[in-house]
């Protein structure tokens, strides 16, 4: 009886599974295969074994892209979550303006990445941009930094833009998590004489561990896949100083026509993302507390 | 009694300052968009002119209604197909207690680690062999596909924790089949997570430029973000900025209007999947 009833369930999965396998999994596997060839994107190719990986290691592309992605992700995940949690704790107080704050907070998330890139290109632009204009107001226009044009700041400048767009979303998710906490637990913590920091770190944080792990996981995955702002704001430059993994893959494949090398890099990135995600997930699963 | 009030004022002032800093780029862009292109004063002088000239120019250059229509077609179709496909699979995975079911859950979730940049050429050649590489169908198929992992994940979790299996069993005793149970019992109970999928996946689909850039190369099929992307070259000319700002707000306008009317659903939808999960 049960078997008969459950059989239709497999049919329910089929449409999603077909789309997912044909247009997502298969192309990636095909790509990884090209990682072992010298294909340029068109025409014939030869099987070259691990040469692409060797090239990526010696050339420094792999290390540079990994380093940049690491910095980008680290910045958005650590700074982003701390800031969002801080803002959410403030907004969680009983404020008259709470509704307004919550509404305004989400506005940057509504703009598309291209539009955000335009607006921030203006902010960062030398000689007429917002940062320059503000410096100029104080008569120090010459001292205004060209954040996108300098190898030491371009990457972080892109990460700041990503952060700016996502900050509201993350804060709202934390706010919902904090509002879900049962009042009895918080009250009994107060009665037991909990200081505010004890309440925060020992009571609230463990109880919203689930929310934290969702935010951190999404942040990590977004960071590893970061492409849009680097593509639109700096094009990976100056030099390769802001080229993330996905941007390097894109550039190798479509600017330098080294599709094989690009896919070797993509395969290495995928394995790495998978391993790190599993470690993080395991870390949080161990610390989760049932609410 | 006095202290909490003072605290509230301090906190409100702090957050207001934070907001002003955070939103200042948007404010400057908004004020800039209402200038005529020949206004040479610094953009920091907010709202020193009110002219719709830049908007008129942007409106024409963007072929606004055509691009809007293209965006609506791709986003709307993608989200509708996604809702059907992901809820069916998500429900099935929540109720299948077999090893295959458990494997498929992880298999779908792993898709979140993949990025379209990794496999553009194979994706493109598959689309070309299906002869849909220059039509709305290709980006729609891709938008549905890339949204499947997360959507199934939140839907499965929501069904597990939010749909009592007793209800389904009661319906089964009344003689309902799986499809009927799904339509009459499960769907109504999972409305919050469906709206969550619409918000968390629909907004990025509306805003995406990468996949539509690959497939919608003919100018009549361009979506709003794609049209914006084609303006990228104009950024070097400072005199173009009033028009670019106007274009920015024209392209964000539909989303802002929807948000103005459906704020509650946005905030609720954003958090339903993430917090409950």
Coordinates of C-alpha atoms in Angstrom, one line a residue, chain B residues 68-268:
Chain B
X68 CA 10.6 46.3 -19.5
X69 CA 8.4 43.8 -21.4
X70 CA 11.5 41.6 -22.0
X71 CA 12.4 41.6 -18.3
X72 CA 8.8 40.8 -17.3
X73 CA 8.5 37.9 -19.7
X74 CA 11.8 36.3 -18.6
X75 CA 11.3 36.8 -14.9
X76 CA 7.6 35.9 -14.7
X77 CA 8.0 32.7 -16.8
X78 CA 11.0 31.7 -14.8
X79 CA 9.4 32.1 -11.4
X80 CA 6.2 30.4 -12.4
X81 CA 8.0 27.3 -13.8
X82 CA 10.4 27.4 -10.8
X83 CA 7.5 27.3 -8.3
X84 CA 5.9 24.3 -10.0
X85 CA 9.0 22.3 -10.5
X86 CA 10.6 23.1 -7.1
X87 CA 7.5 22.6 -5.0
X88 CA 6.8 19.2 -6.6
X89 CA 10.3 18.0 -6.1
X90 CA 10.7 19.6 -2.7
X91 CA 7.5 18.0 -1.4
X92 CA 8.5 14.6 -2.7
X93 CA 11.9 14.8 -1.1
X94 CA 10.4 15.7 2.2
X95 CA 8.2 12.7 2.2
X96 CA 10.5 10.1 0.6
X97 CA 12.2 8.3 3.5
X98 CA 14.4 6.2 1.2
X99 CA 18.2 6.3 0.7
X100 CA 17.6 7.6 -2.9
X101 CA 15.6 10.5 -1.5
X102 CA 18.3 11.4 1.0
X103 CA 20.9 11.2 -1.7
X104 CA 18.9 13.4 -4.1
X105 CA 18.5 16.1 -1.4
X106 CA 22.3 16.4 -1.1
X107 CA 22.7 16.1 -4.9
X108 CA 20.4 19.0 -5.4
X109 CA 22.0 21.1 -2.6
X110 CA 25.5 20.6 -4.1
X111 CA 24.3 22.6 -7.1
X112 CA 24.6 25.7 -5.0
X113 CA 28.4 25.5 -5.2
X114 CA 28.4 25.7 -9.0
X115 CA 28.5 28.9 -10.7
X116 CA 27.4 29.6 -14.3
X117 CA 30.8 31.1 -15.1
X118 CA 32.3 27.6 -14.7
X119 CA 30.5 26.0 -17.6
X120 CA 29.3 28.7 -20.1
X121 CA 30.6 27.0 -23.2
X122 CA 28.9 23.6 -22.6
X123 CA 25.7 25.3 -21.5
X124 CA 25.8 27.4 -24.7
X125 CA 26.4 24.4 -27.0
X126 CA 23.6 22.5 -25.3
X127 CA 21.3 25.4 -26.0
X128 CA 22.5 25.7 -29.5
X129 CA 21.9 22.0 -30.3
X130 CA 18.4 22.5 -28.9
X131 CA 18.1 25.6 -31.2
X132 CA 17.0 27.9 -28.4
X133 CA 20.3 29.8 -28.0
X134 CA 18.8 33.1 -29.1
X135 CA 15.4 33.2 -27.5
X136 CA 13.9 33.9 -24.2
X137 CA 13.6 30.1 -23.6
X138 CA 17.4 29.7 -22.9
X139 CA 17.7 32.2 -20.1
X140 CA 14.4 31.1 -18.6
X141 CA 15.5 27.5 -18.5
X142 CA 18.8 28.6 -16.9
X143 CA 17.1 30.8 -14.4
X144 CA 14.8 28.0 -13.3
X145 CA 17.8 25.6 -13.2
X146 CA 20.1 27.8 -11.1
X147 CA 17.3 28.5 -8.6
X148 CA 16.3 24.9 -8.2
X149 CA 18.9 23.9 -5.5
X150 CA 18.0 26.6 -3.0
X151 CA 14.3 26.5 -3.7
X152 CA 14.1 22.7 -3.2
X153 CA 16.1 23.1 0.0
X154 CA 13.9 25.6 1.7
X155 CA 10.7 23.9 0.4
X156 CA 11.7 20.5 1.7
X157 CA 12.6 21.9 5.1
X158 CA 9.4 23.8 5.3
X159 CA 7.2 20.8 4.5
X160 CA 9.1 18.7 7.1
X161 CA 8.6 21.2 9.9
X162 CA 5.4 22.9 8.8
X163 CA 3.0 20.4 7.2
X164 CA 1.6 17.8 9.7
X165 CA 1.8 14.4 8.1
X166 CA -1.5 13.5 9.9
X167 CA -3.3 15.9 7.7
X168 CA -2.0 14.1 4.6
X169 CA -2.9 10.8 6.1
X170 CA -6.5 12.0 6.8
X171 CA -6.8 13.1 3.2
X172 CA -5.5 9.8 2.0
X173 CA -8.1 7.9 4.1
X174 CA -10.7 10.1 2.3
X175 CA -9.4 8.6 -0.9
X176 CA -7.1 11.4 -2.2
X177 CA -4.2 10.5 -4.4
X178 CA -0.7 12.0 -4.1
X179 CA -1.4 14.8 -6.6
X180 CA -4.6 15.7 -4.9
X181 CA -3.0 15.7 -1.5
X182 CA -0.2 18.0 -2.9
X183 CA -2.6 20.4 -4.5
X184 CA -5.3 20.6 -1.9
X185 CA -3.4 20.1 1.4
X186 CA 0.3 20.9 0.9
X187 CA 0.2 23.9 -1.4
X188 CA -2.2 25.9 0.8
X189 CA -0.1 25.2 3.9
X190 CA 3.2 26.1 2.2
X191 CA 2.2 29.6 0.9
X192 CA 4.8 31.3 3.1
X193 CA 7.7 29.4 1.6
X194 CA 6.3 29.8 -1.9
X195 CA 6.3 33.6 -1.4
X196 CA 9.8 33.2 0.0
X197 CA 11.0 31.5 -3.2
X198 CA 9.4 34.2 -5.3
X199 CA 11.2 36.9 -3.4
X200 CA 14.6 35.3 -2.8
X201 CA 14.8 33.9 -6.4
X202 CA 12.7 36.4 -8.3
X203 CA 14.6 39.5 -7.4
X204 CA 18.0 38.1 -8.5
X205 CA 16.5 36.7 -11.7
X206 CA 15.0 40.2 -12.4
X207 CA 18.4 41.7 -11.8
X208 CA 20.7 39.2 -13.5
X209 CA 22.7 40.3 -16.5
X210 CA 25.1 37.4 -17.0
X211 CA 22.9 34.7 -18.4
X212 CA 20.8 37.0 -20.4
X213 CA 24.0 38.5 -21.8
X214 CA 24.9 35.1 -23.2
X215 CA 21.6 34.3 -24.8
X216 CA 19.8 37.6 -25.6
X217 CA 22.3 39.2 -27.9
X218 CA 19.8 40.7 -30.4
X219 CA 18.9 44.2 -29.3
X220 CA 15.2 43.8 -29.4
X221 CA 15.3 41.0 -26.8
X222 CA 17.4 42.9 -24.2
X223 CA 16.2 43.0 -20.6
X224 CA 16.6 46.1 -18.4
X225 CA 19.9 45.0 -16.8
X226 CA 21.3 44.1 -20.2
X227 CA 20.4 47.6 -21.5
X228 CA 22.2 49.1 -18.5
X229 CA 25.2 46.9 -19.3
X230 CA 25.4 48.3 -22.8
X231 CA 25.7 51.8 -21.3
X232 CA 28.9 50.9 -19.4
X233 CA 31.0 52.5 -22.1
X234 CA 29.3 55.9 -21.4
X235 CA 30.7 56.0 -17.9
X236 CA 34.0 57.6 -19.1
X237 CA 32.2 60.8 -20.1
X238 CA 31.3 62.8 -17.0
X239 CA 28.7 64.8 -18.9
X240 CA 26.6 61.6 -19.4
X241 CA 26.1 61.0 -15.7
X242 CA 22.7 62.7 -15.3
X243 CA 21.4 60.4 -18.1
X244 CA 23.0 57.3 -16.5
X245 CA 21.5 58.1 -13.1
X246 CA 18.1 58.5 -14.7
X247 CA 18.6 55.2 -16.5
X248 CA 19.6 53.6 -13.1
X249 CA 16.3 54.7 -11.5
X250 CA 14.2 53.9 -14.5
X251 CA 15.6 50.3 -14.4
X252 CA 15.0 50.0 -10.6
X253 CA 11.6 51.6 -10.7
X254 CA 9.5 48.5 -11.3
X255 CA 11.1 46.7 -8.3
X256 CA 10.8 49.8 -6.1
X257 CA 7.1 50.1 -6.9
X258 CA 6.5 46.4 -6.2
X259 CA 8.4 46.7 -2.9
X260 CA 6.3 49.8 -1.9
X261 CA 3.1 47.7 -2.2
X262 CA 4.4 44.4 -0.9
X263 CA 6.8 45.3 1.8
X264 CA 5.4 42.8 4.4
X265 CA 5.6 39.9 1.9
X266 CA 9.2 40.9 1.0
X267 CA 10.5 41.0 4.6
X268 CA 8.4 37.9 5.5

